[in-house]
mmCIF file of N, CA, C and O in Angstrom:
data_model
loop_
_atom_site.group_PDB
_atom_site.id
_atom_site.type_symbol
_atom_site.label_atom_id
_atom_site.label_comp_id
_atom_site.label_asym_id
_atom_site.label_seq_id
_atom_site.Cartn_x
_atom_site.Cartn_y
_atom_site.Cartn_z
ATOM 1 N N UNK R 200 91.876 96.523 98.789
ATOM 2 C CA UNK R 200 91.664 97.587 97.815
ATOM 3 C C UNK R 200 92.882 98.499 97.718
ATOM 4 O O UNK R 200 93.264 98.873 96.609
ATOM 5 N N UNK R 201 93.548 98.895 98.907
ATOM 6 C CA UNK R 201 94.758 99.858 99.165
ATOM 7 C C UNK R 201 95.683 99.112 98.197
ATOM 8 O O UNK R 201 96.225 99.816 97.345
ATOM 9 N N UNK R 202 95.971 97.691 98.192
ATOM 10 C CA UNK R 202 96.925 96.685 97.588
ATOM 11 C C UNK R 202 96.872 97.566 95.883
ATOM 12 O O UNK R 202 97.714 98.177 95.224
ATOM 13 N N UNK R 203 95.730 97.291 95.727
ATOM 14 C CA UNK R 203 95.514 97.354 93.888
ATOM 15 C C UNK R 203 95.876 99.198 93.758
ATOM 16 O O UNK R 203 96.558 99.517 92.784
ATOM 17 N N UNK R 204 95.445 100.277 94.672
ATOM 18 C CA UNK R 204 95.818 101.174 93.930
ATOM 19 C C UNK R 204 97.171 101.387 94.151
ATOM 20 O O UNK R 204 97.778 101.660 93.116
ATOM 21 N N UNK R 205 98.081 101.342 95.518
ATOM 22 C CA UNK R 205 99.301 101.198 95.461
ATOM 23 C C UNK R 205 100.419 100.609 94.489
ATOM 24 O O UNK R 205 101.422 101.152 94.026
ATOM 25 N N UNK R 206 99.850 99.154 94.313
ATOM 26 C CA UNK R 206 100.372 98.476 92.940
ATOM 27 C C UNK R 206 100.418 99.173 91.504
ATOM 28 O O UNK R 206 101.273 99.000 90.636
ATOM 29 N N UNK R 207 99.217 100.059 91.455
ATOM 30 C CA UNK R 207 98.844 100.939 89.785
ATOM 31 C C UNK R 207 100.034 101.725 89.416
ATOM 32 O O UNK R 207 100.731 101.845 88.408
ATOM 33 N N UNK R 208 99.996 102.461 91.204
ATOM 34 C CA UNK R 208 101.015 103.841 91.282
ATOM 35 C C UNK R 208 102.682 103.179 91.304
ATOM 36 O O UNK R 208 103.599 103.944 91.004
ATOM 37 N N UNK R 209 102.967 101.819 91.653
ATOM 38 C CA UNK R 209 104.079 101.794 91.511
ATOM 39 C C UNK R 209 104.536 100.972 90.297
ATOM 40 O O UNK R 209 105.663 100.486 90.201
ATOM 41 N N UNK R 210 103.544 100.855 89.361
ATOM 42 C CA UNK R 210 103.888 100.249 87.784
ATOM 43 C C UNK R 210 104.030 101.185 87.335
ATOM 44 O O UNK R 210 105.182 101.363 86.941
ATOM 45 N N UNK R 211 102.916 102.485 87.070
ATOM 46 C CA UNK R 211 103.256 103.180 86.084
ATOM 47 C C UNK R 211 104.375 103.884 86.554
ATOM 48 O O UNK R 211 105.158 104.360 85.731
ATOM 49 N N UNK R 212 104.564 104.018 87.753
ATOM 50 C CA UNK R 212 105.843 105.054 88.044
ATOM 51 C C UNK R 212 106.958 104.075 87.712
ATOM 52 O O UNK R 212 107.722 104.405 86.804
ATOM 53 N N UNK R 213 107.161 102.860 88.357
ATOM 54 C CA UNK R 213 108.045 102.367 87.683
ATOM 55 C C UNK R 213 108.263 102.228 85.811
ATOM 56 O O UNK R 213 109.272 102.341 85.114
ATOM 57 N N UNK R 214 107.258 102.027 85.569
ATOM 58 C CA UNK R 214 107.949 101.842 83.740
ATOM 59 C C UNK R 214 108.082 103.519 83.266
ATOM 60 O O UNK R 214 108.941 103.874 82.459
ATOM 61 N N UNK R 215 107.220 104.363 83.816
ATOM 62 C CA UNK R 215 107.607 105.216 83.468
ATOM 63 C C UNK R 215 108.926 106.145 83.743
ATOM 64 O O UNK R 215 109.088 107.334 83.466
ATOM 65 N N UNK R 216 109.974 105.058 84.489
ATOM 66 C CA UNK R 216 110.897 105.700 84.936
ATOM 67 C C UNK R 216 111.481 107.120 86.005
ATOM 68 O O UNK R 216 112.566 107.662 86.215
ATOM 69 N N UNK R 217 110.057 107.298 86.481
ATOM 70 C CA UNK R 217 110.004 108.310 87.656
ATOM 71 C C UNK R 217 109.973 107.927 88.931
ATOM 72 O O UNK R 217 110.007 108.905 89.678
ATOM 73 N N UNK R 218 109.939 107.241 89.304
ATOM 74 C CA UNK R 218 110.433 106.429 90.802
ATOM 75 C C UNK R 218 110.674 105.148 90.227
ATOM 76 O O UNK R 218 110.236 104.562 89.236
ATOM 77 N N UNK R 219 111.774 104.783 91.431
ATOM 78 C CA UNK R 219 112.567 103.730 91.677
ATOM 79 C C UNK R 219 112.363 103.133 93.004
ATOM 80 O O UNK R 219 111.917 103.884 93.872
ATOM 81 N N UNK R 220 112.661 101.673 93.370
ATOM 82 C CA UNK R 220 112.807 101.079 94.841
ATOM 83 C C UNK R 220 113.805 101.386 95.127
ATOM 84 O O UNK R 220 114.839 101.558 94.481
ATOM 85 N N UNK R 221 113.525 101.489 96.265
ATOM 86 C CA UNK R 221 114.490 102.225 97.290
ATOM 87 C C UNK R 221 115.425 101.022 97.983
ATOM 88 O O UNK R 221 115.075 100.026 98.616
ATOM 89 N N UNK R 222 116.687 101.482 97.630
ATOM 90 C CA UNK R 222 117.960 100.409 97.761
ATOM 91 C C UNK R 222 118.195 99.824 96.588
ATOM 92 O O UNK R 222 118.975 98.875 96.512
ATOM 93 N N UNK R 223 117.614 100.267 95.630
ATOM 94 C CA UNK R 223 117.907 99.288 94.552
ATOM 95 C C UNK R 223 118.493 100.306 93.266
ATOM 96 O O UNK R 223 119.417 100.160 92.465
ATOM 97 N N UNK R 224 117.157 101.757 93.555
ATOM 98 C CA UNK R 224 117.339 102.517 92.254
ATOM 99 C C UNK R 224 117.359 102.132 91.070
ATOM 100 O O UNK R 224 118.242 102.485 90.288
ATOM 101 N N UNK R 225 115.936 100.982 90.606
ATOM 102 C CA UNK R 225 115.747 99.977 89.989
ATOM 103 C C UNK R 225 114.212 100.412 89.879
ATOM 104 O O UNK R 225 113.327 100.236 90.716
ATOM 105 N N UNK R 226 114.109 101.184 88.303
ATOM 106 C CA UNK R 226 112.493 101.222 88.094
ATOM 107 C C UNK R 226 111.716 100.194 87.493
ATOM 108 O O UNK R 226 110.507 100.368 87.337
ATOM 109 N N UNK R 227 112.543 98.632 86.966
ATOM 110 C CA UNK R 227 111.587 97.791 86.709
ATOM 111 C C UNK R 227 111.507 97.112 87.525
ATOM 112 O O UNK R 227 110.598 96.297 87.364
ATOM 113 N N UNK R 228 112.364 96.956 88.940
ATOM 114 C CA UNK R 228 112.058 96.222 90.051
ATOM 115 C C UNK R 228 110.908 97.150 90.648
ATOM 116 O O UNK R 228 110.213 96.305 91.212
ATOM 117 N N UNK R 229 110.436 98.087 90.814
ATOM 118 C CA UNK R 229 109.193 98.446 91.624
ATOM 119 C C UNK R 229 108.302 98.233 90.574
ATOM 120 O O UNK R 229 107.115 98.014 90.817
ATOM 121 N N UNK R 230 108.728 98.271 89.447
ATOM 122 C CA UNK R 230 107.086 97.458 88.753
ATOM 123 C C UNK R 230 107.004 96.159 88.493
ATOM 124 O O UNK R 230 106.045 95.653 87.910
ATOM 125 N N UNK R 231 108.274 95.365 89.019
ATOM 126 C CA UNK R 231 107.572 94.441 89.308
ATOM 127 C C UNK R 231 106.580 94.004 90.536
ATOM 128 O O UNK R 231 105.597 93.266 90.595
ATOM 129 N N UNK R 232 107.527 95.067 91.810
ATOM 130 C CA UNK R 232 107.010 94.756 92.981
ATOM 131 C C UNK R 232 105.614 95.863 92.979
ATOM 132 O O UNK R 232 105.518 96.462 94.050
ATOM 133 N N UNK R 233 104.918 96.091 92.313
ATOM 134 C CA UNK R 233 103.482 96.943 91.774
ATOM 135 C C UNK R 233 102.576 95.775 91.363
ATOM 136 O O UNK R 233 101.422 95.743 91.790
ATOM 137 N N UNK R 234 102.988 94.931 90.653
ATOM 138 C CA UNK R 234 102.894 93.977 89.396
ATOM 139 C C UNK R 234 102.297 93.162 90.826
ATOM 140 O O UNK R 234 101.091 92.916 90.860
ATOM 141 N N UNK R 235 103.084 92.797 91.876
ATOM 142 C CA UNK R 235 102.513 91.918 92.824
ATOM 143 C C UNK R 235 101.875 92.306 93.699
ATOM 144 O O UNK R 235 101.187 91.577 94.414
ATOM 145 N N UNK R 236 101.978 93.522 93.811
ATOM 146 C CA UNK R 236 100.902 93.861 94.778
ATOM 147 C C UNK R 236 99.642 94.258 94.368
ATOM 148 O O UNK R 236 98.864 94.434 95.305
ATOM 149 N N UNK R 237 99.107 94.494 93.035
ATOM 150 C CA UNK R 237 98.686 94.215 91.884
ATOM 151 C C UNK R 237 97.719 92.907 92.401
ATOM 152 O O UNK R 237 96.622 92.978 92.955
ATOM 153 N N UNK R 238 98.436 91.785 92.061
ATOM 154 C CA UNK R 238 98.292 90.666 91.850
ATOM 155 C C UNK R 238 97.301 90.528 93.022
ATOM 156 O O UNK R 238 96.073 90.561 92.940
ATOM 157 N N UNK R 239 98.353 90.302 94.566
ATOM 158 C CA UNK R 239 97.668 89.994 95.790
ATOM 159 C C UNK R 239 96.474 90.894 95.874
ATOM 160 O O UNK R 239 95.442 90.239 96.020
ATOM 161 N N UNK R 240 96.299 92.116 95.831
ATOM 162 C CA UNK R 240 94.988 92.828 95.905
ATOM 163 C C UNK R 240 94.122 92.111 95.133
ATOM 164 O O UNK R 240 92.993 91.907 95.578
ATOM 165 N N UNK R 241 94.392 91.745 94.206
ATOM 166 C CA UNK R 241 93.084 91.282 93.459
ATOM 167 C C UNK R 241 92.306 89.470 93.956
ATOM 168 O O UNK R 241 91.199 89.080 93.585
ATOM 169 N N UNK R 242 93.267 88.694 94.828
ATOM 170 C CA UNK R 242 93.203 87.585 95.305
ATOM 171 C C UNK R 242 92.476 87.962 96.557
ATOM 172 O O UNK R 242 91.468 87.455 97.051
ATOM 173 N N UNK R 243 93.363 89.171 97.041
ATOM 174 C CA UNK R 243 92.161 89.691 98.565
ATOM 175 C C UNK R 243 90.481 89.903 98.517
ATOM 176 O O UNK R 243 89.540 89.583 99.243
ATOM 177 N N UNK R 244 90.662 90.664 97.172
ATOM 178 C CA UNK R 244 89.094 90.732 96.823
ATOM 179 C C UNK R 244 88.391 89.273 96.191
ATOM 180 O O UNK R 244 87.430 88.689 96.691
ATOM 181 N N UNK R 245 88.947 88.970 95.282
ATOM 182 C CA UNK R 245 88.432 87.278 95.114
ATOM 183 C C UNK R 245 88.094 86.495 96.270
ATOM 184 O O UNK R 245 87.109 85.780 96.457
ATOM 185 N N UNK R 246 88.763 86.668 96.779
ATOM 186 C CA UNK R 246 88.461 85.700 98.152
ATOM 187 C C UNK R 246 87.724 86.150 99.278
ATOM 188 O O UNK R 246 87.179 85.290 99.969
ATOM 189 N N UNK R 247 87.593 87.543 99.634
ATOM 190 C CA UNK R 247 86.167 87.978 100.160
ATOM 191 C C UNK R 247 85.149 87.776 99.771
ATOM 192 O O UNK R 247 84.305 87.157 100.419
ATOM 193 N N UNK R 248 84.929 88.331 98.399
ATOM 194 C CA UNK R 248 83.678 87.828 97.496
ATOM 195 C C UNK R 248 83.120 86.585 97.680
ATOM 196 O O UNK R 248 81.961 86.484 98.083
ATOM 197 N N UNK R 249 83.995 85.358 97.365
ATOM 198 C CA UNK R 249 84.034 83.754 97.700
ATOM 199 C C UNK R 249 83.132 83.750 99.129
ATOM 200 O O UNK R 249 81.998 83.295 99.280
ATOM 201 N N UNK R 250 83.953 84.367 100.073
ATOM 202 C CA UNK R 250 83.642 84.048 101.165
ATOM 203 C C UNK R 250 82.576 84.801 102.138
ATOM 204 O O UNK R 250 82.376 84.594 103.335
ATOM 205 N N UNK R 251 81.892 85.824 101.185
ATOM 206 C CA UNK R 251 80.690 86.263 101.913
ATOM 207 C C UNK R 251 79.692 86.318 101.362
ATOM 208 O O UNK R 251 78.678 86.683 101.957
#
């Protein structure tokens, strides 16, 4: 669950150009890396569900 809201906060901050990854100073690289953590949160919950 932490995965998906972390991921929210680092898309919109990334496209919205108010934070950046760090070492990179690159706001569409943290939405991409939002975008995947995004992603994996939602496979974490799929697959609990599946499995209980």
């Amino acid at each position: 669950m932490w995965n998906i809201i972390i991921g929210l906060v680092f898309v919109v901050g990334g496209l919205s150009g108010k934070m950046v990854l760090i070492g990179t100073n690159s706001s569409p690289a943290l939405a991409v890396v939002g975008g995947l953590m995004l992603i994996w949160g939602i496979v974490q919950m799929v697959r609990n569900k599946n499995g209980a």
